[in-house]
Amino acid sequence: MNILVPATSANLGPGFDSLGLSLKLYNEVDVKRSKFSCISIKGEGSENVKLKKNNIFISIFNEIFKELTKEEVNFKFVFDNKIPFSRGLGSSSAVIVSAIACAYEMAGFKIDKNVILNRALLYENHPDNIAPAVFGGFVSSIVVDGSIYTNKINVDDSLKAVVVVPNKPMSTNKSRQILPKHYTIKECVNNIAHSSFLTACFFDKKYDLLRLACKDMLHEERRMQNLPELFKVKEVAYNNGSLMSALSGSGSSFLNIVYSDDAEKLKTKLHEQFNEFRVEIFSFDNDGFIITKS
């Protein structure tokens, strides 16, 4: 079997730990039964020897497969990783979701995306990345009594993502440590209002209002101080057609949403100003993970 899992961009400004969307940038995994256990890695992480000895995908897959079948079976795993590590594009969520989905598929269970999503919550304790990795599109999620509830809408084909990928990673755990333990009422109300408005903009396709909607007061600027160039990225993006510019996840990547006709212009401007960073144009993924028979 073969699985494609999309990259994701979470938080989206004010939607801390609750809003996310998916991009047409994929990790691919091919899984087959084998006489001996075997792992092959291409793309991101291919030079990291430790990934073959301490592979989160393998650990989760084996745990769930054994739970579902009560069997111990050898498999050949071939990973083709396109999602950068520690760049705020959901690489860890892609690993978790793909491992769970593959385990269910190889154990002979019909794939229920809600089951996969809620199982993923045991390994990733907030839904903003795992939900769009499962369902695609723009997803708003809440967790109630240990279960995830989602609302999803497809992202319009008229939009593109222009993503700046710095050459420096940001650890999610470390970036969380710089956040305050307490917030003011003003900060909390700002994010409630703006995340609600941002969600409405996507559902009503009022994309010209995204810039007003994406103002955050909880995490974004605090995290961007670890890489001050991102403040200039945001300024350049807004001066060259960006509808919405926000830190992707906990960083270090920066997401800019534009109308398709403005994507190449914005990419060129950002590349001119930040030639040490990658600047890529992506369409939005509206399907989430896809399993095929290999």
Coordinates of N, CA and C in Angstrom, one line a residue, residues 109-293:
F109 N -8.5 -3.1 8.2 CA -9.6 -2.4 8.6 C -10.0 -1.3 7.6
K110 N -11.3 -1.1 7.5 CA -11.7 0.0 6.6 C -11.3 1.3 7.2
I111 N -10.8 2.2 6.4 CA -10.3 3.5 6.9 C -11.5 4.4 7.2
D112 N -11.6 4.8 8.5 CA -12.5 5.9 8.9 C -11.7 7.0 9.4
K113 N -11.8 8.1 8.6 CA -10.9 9.3 8.9 C -11.1 9.9 10.3
N114 N -12.3 9.8 10.8 CA -12.6 10.3 12.2 C -11.9 9.4 13.2
V115 N -11.8 8.1 13.0 CA -11.1 7.2 13.9 C -9.6 7.5 13.8
I116 N -9.0 7.7 12.6 CA -7.6 8.1 12.5 C -7.3 9.4 13.2
L117 N -8.2 10.4 13.0 CA -7.9 11.7 13.6 C -7.9 11.6 15.1
N118 N -8.9 10.9 15.7 CA -8.9 10.8 17.1 C -7.8 10.0 17.7
R119 N -7.4 9.0 17.0 CA -6.2 8.2 17.4 C -5.0 9.0 17.4
A120 N -4.9 9.9 16.4 CA -3.7 10.8 16.3 C -3.6 11.7 17.4
L121 N -4.7 12.1 18.0 CA -4.7 13.0 19.2 C -4.0 12.5 20.4
L122 N -3.8 11.1 20.4 CA -3.1 10.5 21.5 C -1.6 10.8 21.4
Y123 N -1.1 11.1 20.2 CA 0.3 11.4 19.9 C 0.6 12.8 19.7
E124 N -0.4 13.6 19.3 CA -0.3 15.0 19.0 C -1.5 15.7 19.7
N125 N -1.2 16.4 20.9 CA -2.3 16.7 21.8 C -3.1 18.0 21.4
H126 N -2.9 18.5 20.2 CA -3.8 19.6 19.7 C -4.0 19.3 18.2
P127 N -5.2 19.7 17.8 CA -5.7 19.2 16.5 C -5.4 20.1 15.3
D128 N -4.7 21.2 15.4 CA -4.6 22.2 14.3 C -3.8 21.7 13.1
N129 N -2.9 20.8 13.4 CA -2.1 20.2 12.3 C -2.7 18.8 11.8
I130 N -3.1 18.0 12.8 CA -3.5 16.7 12.4 C -4.8 16.7 11.7
A131 N -5.7 17.6 12.0 CA -7.0 17.7 11.3 C -6.9 18.0 9.8
P132 N -6.2 19.0 9.4 CA -6.0 19.2 7.9 C -5.2 18.1 7.3
A133 N -4.3 17.5 8.0 CA -3.6 16.3 7.4 C -4.5 15.2 7.1
V134 N -5.5 15.0 7.9 CA -6.5 14.0 7.7 C -7.6 14.4 6.6
F135 N -8.1 15.6 6.8 CA -9.3 16.0 5.9 C -8.9 16.9 4.8
G136 N -7.8 17.6 4.8 CA -7.5 18.6 3.8 C -8.3 19.8 4.0
G137 N -8.1 20.8 3.2 CA -8.8 22.1 3.2 C -8.5 23.0 4.4
F138 N -9.4 23.9 4.7 CA -9.3 24.7 5.9 C -10.1 24.1 7.0
V139 N -9.5 23.8 8.2 CA -10.2 23.1 9.2 C -10.2 23.9 10.5
S140 N -11.4 24.0 11.1 CA -11.5 24.5 12.5 C -11.8 23.4 13.4
S141 N -11.1 23.2 14.5 CA -11.3 22.1 15.4 C -11.4 22.4 16.8
I142 N -12.1 21.6 17.6 CA -12.2 21.7 19.0 C -12.0 20.3 19.6
V143 N -11.6 20.3 20.8 CA -11.4 19.0 21.5 C -12.4 19.0 22.7
V144 N -13.3 18.1 22.8 CA -14.3 18.0 23.9 C -14.2 16.5 24.4
D145 N -13.9 16.4 25.7 CA -13.9 15.1 26.4 C -13.0 14.1 25.7
G146 N -11.9 14.6 25.1 CA -10.9 13.8 24.5 C -11.2 13.4 23.0
S147 N -12.3 14.0 22.5 CA -12.6 13.8 21.1 C -12.6 15.0 20.3
I148 N -12.1 14.9 19.0 CA -12.0 16.1 18.1 C -13.3 16.3 17.3
Y149 N -13.8 17.5 17.2 CA -14.9 17.9 16.4 C -14.4 18.9 15.4
T150 N -14.7 18.7 14.1 CA -14.1 19.6 13.1 C -15.2 20.1 12.2
N151 N -14.9 21.3 11.6 CA -15.6 21.9 10.5 C -14.6 22.2 9.4
K152 N -14.9 21.7 8.2 CA -13.9 21.8 7.1 C -14.6 22.5 5.9
I153 N -13.8 23.3 5.2 CA -14.3 23.8 3.9 C -13.1 23.7 3.0
N154 N -13.3 23.4 1.7 CA -12.3 23.4 0.7 C -11.7 24.8 0.5
V155 N -10.4 25.0 0.3 CA -9.8 26.3 0.0 C -10.0 26.5 -1.5
D156 N -10.4 27.7 -1.9 CA -10.7 28.0 -3.2 C -9.5 27.9 -4.2
D157 N -9.7 27.4 -5.4 CA -8.7 27.3 -6.4 C -8.1 28.6 -6.8
S158 N -8.7 29.7 -6.5 CA -8.2 31.0 -6.9 C -7.1 31.5 -6.0
L159 N -6.8 30.7 -4.9 CA -5.8 31.1 -4.0 C -4.6 30.2 -4.1
K160 N -3.4 30.8 -3.8 CA -2.2 30.0 -3.7 C -1.5 30.4 -2.3
A161 N -0.6 29.5 -1.9 CA 0.3 29.8 -0.8 C 1.7 30.1 -1.3
V162 N 2.2 31.2 -0.8 CA 3.6 31.5 -1.1 C 4.3 31.3 0.3
V163 N 5.1 30.3 0.4 CA 5.7 29.9 1.7 C 7.2 30.2 1.7
V164 N 7.6 31.0 2.7 CA 9.0 31.2 2.9 C 9.5 30.2 3.9
V165 N 10.5 29.5 3.5 CA 11.1 28.4 4.4 C 12.5 28.8 4.8
P166 N 12.7 29.3 6.0 CA 14.1 29.7 6.4 C 15.0 28.6 6.5
N167 N 16.3 28.9 6.5 CA 17.3 27.8 6.6 C 17.6 27.5 8.1
K168 N 16.8 28.0 9.0 CA 16.9 27.7 10.4 C 15.7 27.0 10.9
P169 N 15.8 25.9 11.6 CA 14.6 25.3 12.2 C 14.1 26.0 13.5
M170 N 12.9 25.7 13.9 CA 12.4 26.1 15.2 C 11.7 24.9 15.8
S171 N 12.2 24.6 17.0 CA 11.6 23.5 17.8 C 10.2 23.9 18.4
T172 N 9.2 23.1 18.1 CA 7.9 23.5 18.7 C 7.9 23.5 20.2
N173 N 8.6 22.6 20.8 CA 8.7 22.5 22.3 C 9.4 23.8 22.8
K174 N 10.5 24.1 22.2 CA 11.2 25.3 22.6 C 10.4 26.6 22.4
S175 N 9.7 26.7 21.3 CA 9.0 27.9 21.0 C 7.8 28.0 21.9
R176 N 7.3 26.9 22.4 CA 6.2 27.0 23.4 C 6.7 27.5 24.8
Q177 N 7.9 27.2 25.1 CA 8.5 27.6 26.3 C 8.7 29.1 26.5
I178 N 8.7 29.8 25.4 CA 8.9 31.3 25.4 C 7.5 32.0 25.6
L179 N 6.4 31.3 25.5 CA 5.1 31.9 25.7 C 4.8 32.1 27.1
P180 N 4.1 33.1 27.5 CA 3.7 33.4 28.9 C 2.7 32.3 29.4
K181 N 2.7 32.2 30.7 CA 1.8 31.2 31.3 C 0.4 31.9 31.5
H182 N 0.4 33.2 31.5 CA -0.9 33.9 31.7 C -1.0 35.0 30.6
Y183 N -2.3 35.2 30.2 CA -2.6 36.3 29.2 C -3.6 37.2 29.8
T184 N -3.6 38.4 29.2 CA -4.6 39.4 29.6 C -5.9 39.1 29.0
I185 N -7.0 39.7 29.6 CA -8.3 39.6 28.9 C -8.3 40.2 27.6
K186 N -7.6 41.3 27.4 CA -7.6 41.9 26.1 C -7.0 41.0 25.0
E187 N -5.9 40.3 25.4 CA -5.2 39.4 24.4 C -6.2 38.2 24.1
C188 N -6.8 37.7 25.1 CA -7.7 36.5 24.9 C -8.9 36.9 24.0
V189 N -9.5 38.1 24.3 CA -10.7 38.5 23.5 C -10.3 38.8 22.1
N190 N -9.1 39.4 21.9 CA -8.6 39.7 20.5 C -8.6 38.4 19.7
N191 N -8.0 37.3 20.3 CA -7.9 36.1 19.6 C -9.2 35.3 19.4
I192 N -10.1 35.4 20.3 CA -11.4 34.8 20.1 C -12.1 35.5 19.0
A193 N -12.1 36.9 19.0 CA -12.8 37.6 17.9 C -12.1 37.4 16.6
H194 N -10.8 37.5 16.5 CA -10.1 37.4 15.2 C -10.1 35.9 14.6
S195 N -10.0 34.9 15.5 CA -10.1 33.6 15.0 C -11.5 33.2 14.5
S196 N -12.5 33.7 15.2 CA -13.9 33.5 14.7 C -14.1 34.2 13.4
F197 N -13.6 35.5 13.3 CA -13.8 36.2 12.0 C -13.0 35.6 10.9
L198 N -11.8 35.1 11.2 CA -11.0 34.4 10.2 C -11.7 33.2 9.6
T199 N -12.2 32.4 10.5 CA -13.0 31.2 10.1 C -14.1 31.6 9.2
A200 N -14.9 32.6 9.6 CA -16.0 33.1 8.7 C -15.5 33.6 7.4
C201 N -14.4 34.2 7.3 CA -13.8 34.7 6.0 C -13.6 33.5 5.1
F202 N -13.1 32.4 5.6 CA -12.8 31.2 4.7 C -14.1 30.6 4.3
F203 N -15.1 30.5 5.2 CA -16.3 29.8 4.9 C -17.2 30.7 3.9
D204 N -17.1 32.0 4.1 CA -17.9 32.9 3.2 C -17.1 33.4 2.0
K205 N -15.8 32.9 1.9 CA -14.9 33.3 0.8 C -14.7 34.8 0.7
K206 N -14.6 35.5 1.8 CA -14.3 36.9 1.9 C -12.8 37.1 2.1
Y207 N -12.1 36.7 1.1 CA -10.6 36.7 1.3 C -10.0 38.0 1.4
D208 N -10.6 39.1 0.9 CA -10.1 40.4 1.0 C -10.0 40.9 2.5
L209 N -10.7 40.2 3.4 CA -10.8 40.6 4.8 C -9.8 39.7 5.6
L210 N -9.1 38.9 5.0 CA -8.2 38.0 5.8 C -7.1 38.7 6.5
R211 N -6.6 39.8 5.9 CA -5.5 40.6 6.6 C -6.0 41.2 7.9
L212 N -7.3 41.7 7.9 CA -7.8 42.2 9.2 C -8.0 41.0 10.2
A213 N -8.4 39.9 9.6 CA -8.8 38.8 10.5 C -7.6 38.1 11.2
C214 N -6.4 38.1 10.6 CA -5.3 37.2 11.1 C -4.5 37.9 12.2
K215 N -4.9 38.9 12.8 CA -4.1 39.6 13.9 C -4.1 38.7 15.2
D216 N -2.9 38.4 15.6 CA -2.7 37.5 16.8 C -2.1 38.3 17.9
M217 N -2.4 38.0 19.1 CA -1.8 38.6 20.3 C -1.2 37.6 21.3
L218 N -1.3 36.3 20.9 CA -0.9 35.3 21.9 C 0.5 34.7 21.7
H219 N 0.9 34.5 20.4 CA 2.1 33.7 20.2 C 3.0 34.2 19.1
E220 N 2.4 34.7 18.0 CA 3.2 34.9 16.8 C 4.4 35.8 16.9
E221 N 4.2 37.0 17.4 CA 5.3 38.0 17.5 C 6.4 37.5 18.5
R222 N 5.9 36.8 19.5 CA 6.9 36.3 20.5 C 7.8 35.3 19.9
R223 N 7.2 34.4 19.1 CA 8.0 33.4 18.4 C 8.9 34.0 17.3
M224 N 8.3 35.0 16.6 CA 9.1 35.5 15.5 C 10.4 36.3 16.0
Q225 N 10.4 36.6 17.2 CA 11.6 37.3 17.8 C 12.8 36.3 17.7
N226 N 12.6 35.0 17.6 CA 13.7 34.1 17.4 C 14.3 34.1 16.0
L227 N 13.6 34.7 15.1 CA 14.1 34.9 13.7 C 13.5 36.2 13.2
P228 N 14.2 37.4 13.6 CA 13.6 38.7 13.4 C 13.4 39.0 11.9
E229 N 14.1 38.3 11.0 CA 13.9 38.5 9.6 C 12.4 38.3 9.2
L230 N 11.7 37.5 9.9 CA 10.3 37.2 9.6 C 9.4 38.4 9.7
F231 N 9.8 39.4 10.5 CA 9.0 40.7 10.5 C 9.1 41.4 9.2
K232 N 10.3 41.4 8.6 CA 10.5 42.0 7.3 C 9.8 41.1 6.2
V233 N 9.8 39.8 6.3 CA 9.0 39.0 5.4 C 7.6 39.4 5.3
K234 N 7.0 39.6 6.5 CA 5.6 40.0 6.6 C 5.3 41.3 5.9
E235 N 6.2 42.2 6.2 CA 6.1 43.6 5.6 C 6.2 43.5 4.0
V236 N 7.2 42.8 3.5 CA 7.3 42.7 2.1 C 6.1 42.0 1.5
A237 N 5.6 41.0 2.1 CA 4.5 40.2 1.6 C 3.2 41.1 1.5
Y238 N 3.0 41.9 2.5 CA 1.8 42.7 2.5 C 1.9 43.9 1.5
N239 N 3.1 44.3 1.2 CA 3.3 45.3 0.2 C 3.3 44.8 -1.2
N240 N 3.2 43.5 -1.4 CA 3.2 42.9 -2.7 C 2.1 41.9 -2.9
G241 N 0.9 42.2 -2.4 CA -0.3 41.4 -2.8 C -0.7 40.4 -1.8
S242 N -0.1 40.1 -0.7 CA -0.5 39.1 0.2 C -1.9 39.5 0.8
L243 N -2.8 38.5 0.8 CA -4.1 38.7 1.5 C -3.9 38.4 3.0
M244 N -3.0 37.5 3.3 CA -2.8 37.1 4.7 C -1.4 36.6 4.9
S245 N -0.7 37.0 5.9 CA 0.6 36.6 6.2 C 0.7 36.2 7.6
A246 N 1.2 35.0 7.9 CA 1.2 34.5 9.3 C 2.3 33.5 9.5
L247 N 2.8 33.4 10.7 CA 3.8 32.4 11.0 C 3.1 31.0 10.8
S248 N 3.8 30.1 10.2 CA 3.3 28.8 9.9 C 3.5 27.9 11.1
G249 N 2.5 27.4 11.8 CA 2.7 26.7 13.0 C 3.5 27.5 14.0
S250 N 4.5 26.8 14.6 CA 5.4 27.6 15.5 C 6.6 28.1 14.8
G251 N 6.7 28.0 13.5 CA 7.8 28.5 12.7 C 8.8 27.4 12.4
S252 N 9.8 27.7 11.6 CA 10.2 29.0 11.2 C 9.6 29.4 9.9
S253 N 8.8 28.6 9.2 CA 8.3 28.9 7.9 C 7.2 30.0 8.1
F254 N 7.0 30.8 7.0 CA 6.0 31.9 7.0 C 5.1 31.7 5.8
L255 N 3.8 31.7 6.2 CA 2.7 31.4 5.2 C 2.2 32.7 4.6
N256 N 2.1 32.9 3.3 CA 1.4 34.0 2.7 C 0.4 33.5 1.7
I257 N -0.8 33.9 1.9 CA -1.9 33.5 1.0 C -2.2 34.7 0.0
V258 N -2.2 34.3 -1.2 CA -2.4 35.4 -2.3 C -3.4 34.8 -3.3
Y259 N -4.0 35.7 -4.1 CA -4.7 35.3 -5.3 C -3.7 34.7 -6.3
S260 N -4.1 33.7 -7.0 CA -3.2 33.0 -7.9 C -2.4 33.9 -8.8
D261 N -3.1 34.9 -9.4 CA -2.4 35.8 -10.3 C -1.3 36.6 -9.7
D262 N -1.2 36.7 -8.4 CA -0.2 37.5 -7.7 C 0.9 36.6 -7.1
A263 N 0.8 35.3 -7.3 CA 1.8 34.4 -6.6 C 3.2 34.5 -7.1
E264 N 3.4 34.5 -8.4 CA 4.7 34.6 -9.0 C 5.4 35.9 -8.6
K265 N 4.6 37.0 -8.7 CA 5.2 38.3 -8.3 C 5.7 38.3 -6.9
L266 N 4.8 37.8 -6.0 CA 5.2 37.8 -4.6 C 6.4 36.9 -4.3
K267 N 6.4 35.7 -5.0 CA 7.6 34.8 -4.8 C 8.9 35.5 -5.3
T268 N 8.8 36.3 -6.4 CA 10.0 37.0 -6.9 C 10.5 38.0 -5.9
K269 N 9.6 38.8 -5.4 CA 9.9 39.9 -4.4 C 10.5 39.3 -3.2
L270 N 9.9 38.2 -2.7 CA 10.5 37.6 -1.4 C 11.8 37.0 -1.7
H271 N 12.0 36.4 -2.8 CA 13.3 35.7 -3.1 C 14.4 36.8 -3.3
E272 N 14.1 37.9 -3.9 CA 15.0 39.0 -4.0 C 15.5 39.5 -2.7
Q273 N 14.6 39.6 -1.7 CA 14.9 40.2 -0.4 C 15.5 39.2 0.5
F274 N 15.2 37.9 0.3 CA 15.6 36.8 1.3 C 16.1 35.7 0.5
N275 N 17.2 35.9 -0.2 CA 17.7 34.9 -1.1 C 18.4 33.7 -0.4
E276 N 18.6 33.8 0.9 CA 19.1 32.7 1.7 C 18.0 31.7 2.1
F277 N 16.8 32.2 2.0 CA 15.6 31.3 2.3 C 15.0 30.7 1.1
R278 N 14.4 29.6 1.2 CA 13.5 29.0 0.1 C 12.2 29.7 0.1
V279 N 11.8 30.0 -1.1 CA 10.4 30.6 -1.3 C 9.7 29.7 -2.3
E280 N 8.6 29.1 -1.9 CA 7.9 28.2 -2.8 C 6.4 28.5 -2.9
I281 N 5.9 28.2 -4.1 CA 4.4 28.4 -4.3 C 3.7 27.0 -4.2
F282 N 2.7 26.9 -3.4 CA 1.9 25.7 -3.3 C 0.5 26.0 -3.6
S283 N -0.2 25.0 -4.2 CA -1.7 25.0 -4.2 C -2.1 24.4 -2.9
F284 N -3.4 24.6 -2.6 CA -4.0 24.0 -1.4 C -4.5 22.6 -1.6
D285 N -4.3 21.7 -0.7 CA -4.8 20.4 -0.7 C -6.2 20.3 -0.1
N286 N -7.1 19.7 -0.7 CA -8.5 19.7 -0.2 C -8.9 18.2 0.1
D287 N -8.0 17.3 0.1 CA -8.3 15.9 0.3 C -7.8 15.2 1.5
G288 N -6.7 15.8 2.1 CA -6.1 15.1 3.2 C -5.4 13.9 2.7
F289 N -5.1 13.0 3.7 CA -4.3 11.8 3.2 C -5.1 10.9 2.3
I290 N -4.3 10.3 1.4 CA -4.9 9.4 0.4 C -4.1 8.1 0.4
I291 N -4.8 7.0 0.4 CA -4.2 5.7 0.4 C -4.5 5.0 -1.0
T292 N -3.5 4.4 -1.6 CA -3.7 3.7 -2.8 C -3.0 2.3 -2.6
K293 N -3.4 1.4 -3.4 CA -2.7 0.1 -3.5 C -1.5 0.2 -4.3

